[in-house]
PDB file of C-alpha atoms and ligand atoms in Angstrom:
ATOM      1  CA  MET A  14      -7.325 -23.589   6.389  1.00  0.00           C
ATOM      2  CA  VAL A  15      -8.350 -20.480   7.940  1.00  0.00           C
ATOM      3  CA  ALA A  16      -4.473 -18.978   7.678  1.00  0.00           C
ATOM      4  CA  PHE A  17      -4.924 -19.850   4.210  1.00  0.00           C
ATOM      5  CA  GLY A  18      -8.252 -18.182   3.376  1.00  0.00           C
ATOM      6  CA  VAL A  19      -6.728 -14.803   5.052  1.00  0.00           C
ATOM      7  CA  LEU A  20      -2.945 -15.779   3.003  1.00  0.00           C
ATOM      8  CA  VAL A  21      -5.464 -15.587  -0.368  1.00  0.00           C
ATOM      9  CA  LEU A  22      -7.320 -12.093   1.197  1.00  0.00           C
ATOM     10  CA  HIS A  23      -3.727 -10.812   1.629  1.00  0.00           C
ATOM     11  CA  PHE A  24      -2.848 -11.569  -1.553  1.00  0.00           C
ATOM     12  CA  LEU A  25      -6.104  -9.962  -3.515  1.00  0.00           C
ATOM     13  CA  GLY A  26      -6.034  -6.675  -1.160  1.00  0.00           C
ATOM     14  CA  ALA A  27      -2.350  -6.747  -2.464  1.00  0.00           C
ATOM     15  CA  SER A  28      -2.830  -7.586  -5.938  1.00  0.00           C
ATOM     16  CA  VAL A  29      -5.634  -4.642  -6.159  1.00  0.00           C
ATOM     17  CA  TRP A  30      -3.338  -2.241  -3.912  1.00  0.00           C
ATOM     18  CA  VAL A  31      -0.571  -2.511  -6.196  1.00  0.00           C
ATOM     19  CA  GLY A  32      -2.195  -2.870  -9.107  1.00  0.00           C
ATOM     20  CA  GLY A  33      -3.884   0.412  -8.773  1.00  0.00           C
ATOM     21  CA  HIS A  34      -1.463   2.238  -8.152  1.00  0.00           C
ATOM     22  CA  LEU A  35       1.227   1.728 -11.574  1.00  0.00           C
ATOM     23  CA  VAL A  36      -2.080   1.914 -13.134  1.00  0.00           C
ATOM     24  CA  LEU A  37      -2.075   5.421 -12.586  1.00  0.00           C
ATOM     25  CA  LEU A  38       1.379   6.086 -11.606  1.00  0.00           C
ATOM     26  CA  LEU A  39       2.548   4.318 -15.155  1.00  0.00           C
ATOM     27  CA  THR A  40      -0.221   5.877 -17.784  1.00  0.00           C
ATOM     28  CA  VAL A  41      -3.052   7.721 -15.833  1.00  0.00           C
ATOM     29  CA  LEU A  42      -1.073  10.476 -14.274  1.00  0.00           C
ATOM     30  CA  PRO A  43       1.533  11.049 -17.675  1.00  0.00           C
ATOM     31  CA  ARG A  44      -1.779  11.442 -19.512  1.00  0.00           C
ATOM     32  CA  ALA A  45      -2.878  14.189 -16.796  1.00  0.00           C
ATOM     33  CA  VAL A  46       0.358  15.476 -16.555  1.00  0.00           C
ATOM     34  CA  ARG A  47       0.826  15.098 -20.582  1.00  0.00           C
ATOM     35  CA  GLU A  48      -2.821  17.007 -20.525  1.00  0.00           C
ATOM     36  CA  ARG A  49      -2.487  19.213 -18.267  1.00  0.00           C
ATOM     37  CA  ASP A  50      -6.422  17.975 -17.210  1.00  0.00           C
ATOM     38  CA  PRO A  51      -6.845  16.865 -13.441  1.00  0.00           C
ATOM     39  CA  GLU A  52     -10.215  15.893 -14.727  1.00  0.00           C
ATOM     40  CA  VAL A  53      -7.950  12.643 -16.161  1.00  0.00           C
ATOM     41  CA  LEU A  54      -7.290  12.196 -12.600  1.00  0.00           C
ATOM     42  CA  LEU A  55      -9.692  12.842 -10.906  1.00  0.00           C
ATOM     43  CA  ARG A  56     -12.081  10.414 -12.888  1.00  0.00           C
ATOM     44  CA  PHE A  57      -9.838   7.700 -12.081  1.00  0.00           C
ATOM     45  CA  GLU A  58      -9.228   8.071  -8.596  1.00  0.00           C
ATOM     46  CA  ARG A  59     -12.868   8.532  -7.835  1.00  0.00           C
ATOM     47  CA  PRO A  60     -13.652   4.704  -8.679  1.00  0.00           C
ATOM     48  CA  TYR A  61     -10.752   3.519  -8.001  1.00  0.00           C
ATOM     49  CA  GLU A  62     -11.197   4.435  -4.412  1.00  0.00           C
ATOM     50  CA  ARG A  63     -14.427   2.247  -3.609  1.00  0.00           C
ATOM     51  CA  ILE A  64     -12.063  -1.173  -4.235  1.00  0.00           C
ATOM     52  CA  GLY A  65      -9.090   0.880  -2.907  1.00  0.00           C
ATOM     53  CA  ILE A  66      -9.637   1.925   0.227  1.00  0.00           C
ATOM     54  CA  PRO A  67     -11.204  -1.626   1.484  1.00  0.00           C
ATOM     55  CA  ALA A  68      -7.912  -3.543  -0.247  1.00  0.00           C
ATOM     56  CA  LEU A  69      -6.342  -1.775   2.136  1.00  0.00           C
ATOM     57  CA  ILE A  70      -8.100  -1.954   5.508  1.00  0.00           C
ATOM     58  CA  VAL A  71      -8.172  -5.303   4.104  1.00  0.00           C
ATOM     59  CA  GLN A  72      -4.497  -5.689   4.330  1.00  0.00           C
ATOM     60  CA  LEU A  73      -4.033  -4.132   7.307  1.00  0.00           C
ATOM     61  CA  ILE A  74      -6.117  -6.691   9.657  1.00  0.00           C
ATOM     62  CA  THR A  75      -4.901  -9.404   7.300  1.00  0.00           C
ATOM     63  CA  GLY A  76      -1.554  -8.344   7.564  1.00  0.00           C
ATOM     64  CA  LEU A  77      -2.144  -7.952  11.675  1.00  0.00           C
ATOM     65  CA  TRP A  78      -2.971 -11.820  11.626  1.00  0.00           C
ATOM     66  CA  LEU A  79      -0.988 -13.116   9.859  1.00  0.00           C
ATOM     67  CA  ALA A  80       2.125 -11.278  12.103  1.00  0.00           C
ATOM     68  CA  HIS A  81       0.732 -12.176  15.489  1.00  0.00           C
ATOM     69  CA  ARG A  82       1.574 -15.749  14.079  1.00  0.00           C
ATOM     70  CA  LEU A  83       4.609 -14.517  13.449  1.00  0.00           C
ATOM     71  CA  VAL A  84       5.192 -12.351  16.645  1.00  0.00           C
ATOM     72  CA  PRO A  85       2.424 -12.762  19.143  1.00  0.00           C
ATOM     73  CA  GLY A  86       1.351  -9.832  19.784  1.00  0.00           C
ATOM     74  CA  VAL A  87       2.200  -8.223  16.863  1.00  0.00           C
ATOM     75  CA  LEU A  88       4.452  -4.601  18.838  1.00  0.00           C
ATOM     76  CA  PRO A  89       6.920  -7.084  20.080  1.00  0.00           C
ATOM     77  CA  ALA A  90       8.106  -7.014  16.986  1.00  0.00           C
ATOM     78  CA  PHE A  91       9.259  -3.111  17.337  1.00  0.00           C
ATOM     79  CA  ALA A  92      11.666  -5.153  19.969  1.00  0.00           C
ATOM     80  CA  LEU A  93      14.323  -5.751  16.254  1.00  0.00           C
ATOM     81  CA  ALA A  94      15.556  -8.725  17.767  1.00  0.00           C
ATOM     82  CA  ASP A  95      15.571 -11.067  14.875  1.00  0.00           C
ATOM     83  CA  PRO A  96      14.579 -10.940  10.795  1.00  0.00           C
ATOM     84  CA  LEU A  97      10.777 -11.990  11.533  1.00  0.00           C
ATOM     85  CA  GLN A  98      10.746  -9.018  13.786  1.00  0.00           C
ATOM     86  CA  ARG A  99      12.722  -6.784  11.944  1.00  0.00           C
ATOM     87  CA  LEU A 100      10.393  -7.500   9.150  1.00  0.00           C
ATOM     88  CA  VAL A 101       6.557  -6.963  10.071  1.00  0.00           C
ATOM     89  CA  ALA A 102       7.930  -3.470  11.904  1.00  0.00           C
ATOM     90  CA  LEU A 103       9.181  -2.815   8.399  1.00  0.00           C
ATOM     91  CA  LYS A 104       5.654  -2.889   7.182  1.00  0.00           C
ATOM     92  CA  LEU A 105       3.768  -1.655   9.697  1.00  0.00           C
ATOM     93  CA  LEU A 106       6.255   1.795   8.972  1.00  0.00           C
ATOM     94  CA  LEU A 107       5.590   1.054   5.208  1.00  0.00           C
ATOM     95  CA  LEU A 108       1.710   0.525   6.155  1.00  0.00           C
ATOM     96  CA  LEU A 109       1.593   4.039   8.635  1.00  0.00           C
ATOM     97  CA  GLY A 110       3.651   5.891   5.920  1.00  0.00           C
ATOM     98  CA  THR A 111       1.170   4.775   3.451  1.00  0.00           C
ATOM     99  CA  ALA A 112      -2.126   6.165   5.607  1.00  0.00           C
ATOM    100  CA  VAL A 113      -0.574   9.177   6.479  1.00  0.00           C
ATOM    101  CA  THR A 114       0.973  10.776   2.460  1.00  0.00           C
ATOM    102  CA  GLY A 115      -2.523   9.535   1.223  1.00  0.00           C
ATOM    103  CA  ALA A 116      -4.489  11.017   3.410  1.00  0.00           C
ATOM    104  CA  HIS A 117      -2.630  14.221   3.002  1.00  0.00           C
ATOM    105  CA  ALA A 118      -3.765  13.676  -0.924  1.00  0.00           C
ATOM    106  CA  ARG A 119      -6.477  12.682  -0.511  1.00  0.00           C
ATOM    107  CA  LEU A 120      -7.769  15.650   2.325  1.00  0.00           C
ATOM    108  CA  ARG A 121      -5.118  18.426   1.343  1.00  0.00           C
ATOM    109  CA  ILE A 122      -4.291  17.791  -2.277  1.00  0.00           C
ATOM    110  CA  LEU A 123      -6.438  16.488  -4.659  1.00  0.00           C
ATOM    111  CA  PRO A 124      -9.517  18.664  -3.280  1.00  0.00           C
ATOM    112  CA  ARG A 125      -7.725  21.952  -4.650  1.00  0.00           C
ATOM    113  CA  ILE A 126      -6.660  20.084  -7.601  1.00  0.00           C
ATOM    114  CA  THR A 127      -5.436  22.573 -10.167  1.00  0.00           C
ATOM    115  CA  PRO A 128      -3.069  21.822 -13.584  1.00  0.00           C
ATOM    116  CA  GLU A 129      -0.289  23.050 -11.606  1.00  0.00           C
ATOM    117  CA  ARG A 130       0.019  21.204  -9.036  1.00  0.00           C
ATOM    118  CA  LEU A 131       0.047  18.068 -10.959  1.00  0.00           C
ATOM    119  CA  PRO A 132       3.117  17.809 -10.653  1.00  0.00           C
ATOM    120  CA  ARG A 133       3.200  17.508  -6.301  1.00  0.00           C
ATOM    121  CA  ILE A 134       0.205  14.686  -7.078  1.00  0.00           C
ATOM    122  CA  ALA A 135       2.765  13.016  -9.064  1.00  0.00           C
ATOM    123  CA  TRP A 136       5.026  12.501  -6.099  1.00  0.00           C
ATOM    124  CA  HIS A 137       2.898  11.636  -3.561  1.00  0.00           C
ATOM    125  CA  VAL A 138       1.238   8.585  -6.028  1.00  0.00           C
ATOM    126  CA  GLY A 139       4.906   7.851  -6.866  1.00  0.00           C
ATOM    127  CA  LEU A 140       5.996   7.715  -2.852  1.00  0.00           C
ATOM    128  CA  VAL A 141       2.729   5.587  -2.322  1.00  0.00           C
ATOM    129  CA  THR A 142       3.408   3.205  -4.868  1.00  0.00           C
ATOM    130  CA  ALA A 143       6.633   2.906  -4.292  1.00  0.00           C
ATOM    131  CA  MET A 144       5.800   2.095  -0.340  1.00  0.00           C
ATOM    132  CA  ALA A 145       3.430  -0.669  -1.798  1.00  0.00           C
ATOM    133  CA  ILE A 146       5.916  -2.397  -3.609  1.00  0.00           C
ATOM    134  CA  ALA A 147       8.217  -2.333  -0.620  1.00  0.00           C
ATOM    135  CA  LEU A 148       5.036  -3.985   1.588  1.00  0.00           C
ATOM    136  CA  LEU A 149       4.957  -6.474  -1.753  1.00  0.00           C
ATOM    137  CA  VAL A 150       8.807  -7.330  -1.505  1.00  0.00           C
ATOM    138  CA  SER A 151       8.861  -7.054   1.824  1.00  0.00           C
ATOM    139  CA  GLY A 152       5.861  -9.620   2.647  1.00  0.00           C
ATOM    140  CA  THR A 153       7.508 -12.140   0.375  1.00  0.00           C
ATOM    141  CA  ILE A 154      10.763 -12.473   1.829  1.00  0.00           C
ATOM    142  CA  LEU A 155       8.730 -12.567   4.828  1.00  0.00           C
ATOM    143  CA  GLY A 156       7.525 -15.436   3.558  1.00  0.00           C
ATOM    144  CA  ARG A 157      10.312 -17.399   2.688  1.00  0.00           C
ATOM    145  CA  VAL A 158      12.136 -15.973   5.681  1.00  0.00           C
ATOM    146  CA  GLU A 159       9.468 -18.124   7.511  1.00  0.00           C
ATOM    147  CA  ILE A 160       9.762 -21.183   6.035  1.00  0.00           C
ATOM    148  CA  LEU A 161      13.896 -21.132   6.189  1.00  0.00           C
ATOM    149  CA  LEU A 162      13.531 -21.028   9.719  1.00  0.00           C
ATOM    150  CA  ALA A 163      11.290 -23.665   9.944  1.00  0.00           C
ATOM    151  CA  ALA A 164      13.075 -25.806   8.139  1.00  0.00           C
ATOM    152  CA  PRO A 165      15.675 -28.876  10.307  1.00  0.00           C
TER     153      PRO A 165
HETATM  154  C1  LIG B  16      -0.780  -2.564   0.963  1.00  0.00           C
HETATM  155  C2  LIG B  16      -0.163  -3.171   1.851  1.00  0.00           C
HETATM  156  C3  LIG B  16       0.682  -5.078   1.775  1.00  0.00           C
HETATM  157  C4  LIG B  16       0.709  -5.322   1.137  1.00  0.00           C
HETATM  158  C5  LIG B  16       0.999  -5.175  -0.389  1.00  0.00           C
HETATM  159  C6  LIG B  16       1.679  -6.547   1.644  1.00  0.00           C
HETATM  160  C7  LIG B  16       1.936  -7.936   0.202  1.00  0.00           C
HETATM  161  C8  LIG B  16       2.433  -8.857   1.034  1.00  0.00           C
HETATM  162  C9  LIG B  16       2.795  -9.818   0.280  1.00  0.00           C
HETATM  163  C10 LIG B  16       2.437  -9.755  -1.464  1.00  0.00           C
HETATM  164  C11 LIG B  16       2.743 -11.219   1.156  1.00  0.00           C
HETATM  165  C12 LIG B  16       3.926 -12.430   0.447  1.00  0.00           C
HETATM  166  C13 LIG B  16       2.907 -13.627   1.103  1.00  0.00           C
HETATM  167  C14 LIG B  16       4.312 -14.859   0.501  1.00  0.00           C
HETATM  168  O1  LIG B  16       4.272 -14.679  -0.107  1.00  0.00           O
HETATM  169  O2  LIG B  16       3.959 -15.888   1.165  1.00  0.00           O
HETATM  170  C15 LIG B  16       3.420 -10.592   1.749  1.00  0.00           C
HETATM  171  C16 LIG B  16       2.541 -11.445   3.414  1.00  0.00           C
HETATM  172  C17 LIG B  16       3.131 -10.799   4.447  1.00  0.00           C
HETATM  173  N1  LIG B  16       2.880  -9.414   5.289  1.00  0.00           N
HETATM  174 FE1  LIG B  16       2.038  -8.522   3.291  1.00  0.00          FE
HETATM  175  N2  LIG B  16       1.558  -6.818   2.577  1.00  0.00           N
HETATM  176  C18 LIG B  16       1.005  -5.862   2.943  1.00  0.00           C
HETATM  177  C19 LIG B  16       0.448  -5.168   4.067  1.00  0.00           C
HETATM  178  C20 LIG B  16       0.748  -5.083   5.303  1.00  0.00           C
HETATM  179  C21 LIG B  16       0.893  -5.181   7.082  1.00  0.00           C
HETATM  180  C22 LIG B  16      -0.081  -4.295   7.686  1.00  0.00           C
HETATM  181  C23 LIG B  16       1.219  -6.464   7.937  1.00  0.00           C
HETATM  182  C24 LIG B  16       1.278  -6.291   9.408  1.00  0.00           C
HETATM  183  C25 LIG B  16       2.181  -6.525   9.400  1.00  0.00           C
HETATM  184  C26 LIG B  16       1.338  -7.811   7.042  1.00  0.00           C
HETATM  185  C27 LIG B  16       1.588  -8.506   7.641  1.00  0.00           C
HETATM  186  C28 LIG B  16       2.351  -9.559   6.477  1.00  0.00           C
HETATM  187  C29 LIG B  16       2.601 -11.491   6.570  1.00  0.00           C
HETATM  188  C30 LIG B  16       3.349 -11.307   8.241  1.00  0.00           C
HETATM  189  C31 LIG B  16       3.187 -12.201   6.035  1.00  0.00           C
HETATM  190  C32 LIG B  16       4.007 -12.925   6.831  1.00  0.00           C
HETATM  191  C33 LIG B  16       2.621 -14.018   5.827  1.00  0.00           C
HETATM  192  C34 LIG B  16       2.842 -15.795   6.057  1.00  0.00           C
HETATM  193  O3  LIG B  16       3.614 -16.346   4.694  1.00  0.00           O
HETATM  194  O4  LIG B  16       3.068 -16.521   7.255  1.00  0.00           O
HETATM  195  N3  LIG B  16       1.336  -7.469   5.690  1.00  0.00           N
HETATM  196  N4  LIG B  16       2.239  -9.784   2.443  1.00  0.00           N
END
């Protein structure tokens, strides 16, 4: 029952994180670049951040909890000995990549955003969205691998 609740929270966080970045990449950002107006981006970014960052923290906490059930202690996943370990390690590396790319954009690029710098932020958003989708796909495979390995 607890595991079911944690998985639902993990899905909820995934929806917010992946969905928000797809909206940003496919609708908000093209408009900001077209109109050469960073305000278009910031008007989305500021309110989204208030649920996006908590969603990412939820992913980290619930993800570690779920991963601990598959690879006790989680860190042994970096032995990469079987598909479960490799997928858990991949998810942790993708999360680290997301945190580094996101922090760089948030702390170094957004505070000094100009119309000329919009394409640079577009690359960051593209990269974070690609990693979000990779986290979603690897998670879905992880769920199936677990079922396959448990099958008699
Ligand atoms: C933005 C970040 C993340 C997204 C979008 C995401 C997305 C997903 C999705 C969609 C699933 C599929 C669940 C299923 O089909 O049963 C999943 C499963 C899983 N995720 Fe994540 N995830 C994220 C971060 C993490 C992190 C940081 C970890 C830690 C290693 C993690 C560990 C897991 C595990 C272990 C499962 C399998 C759960 C199970 O079925 O028992 N996830 N994830």
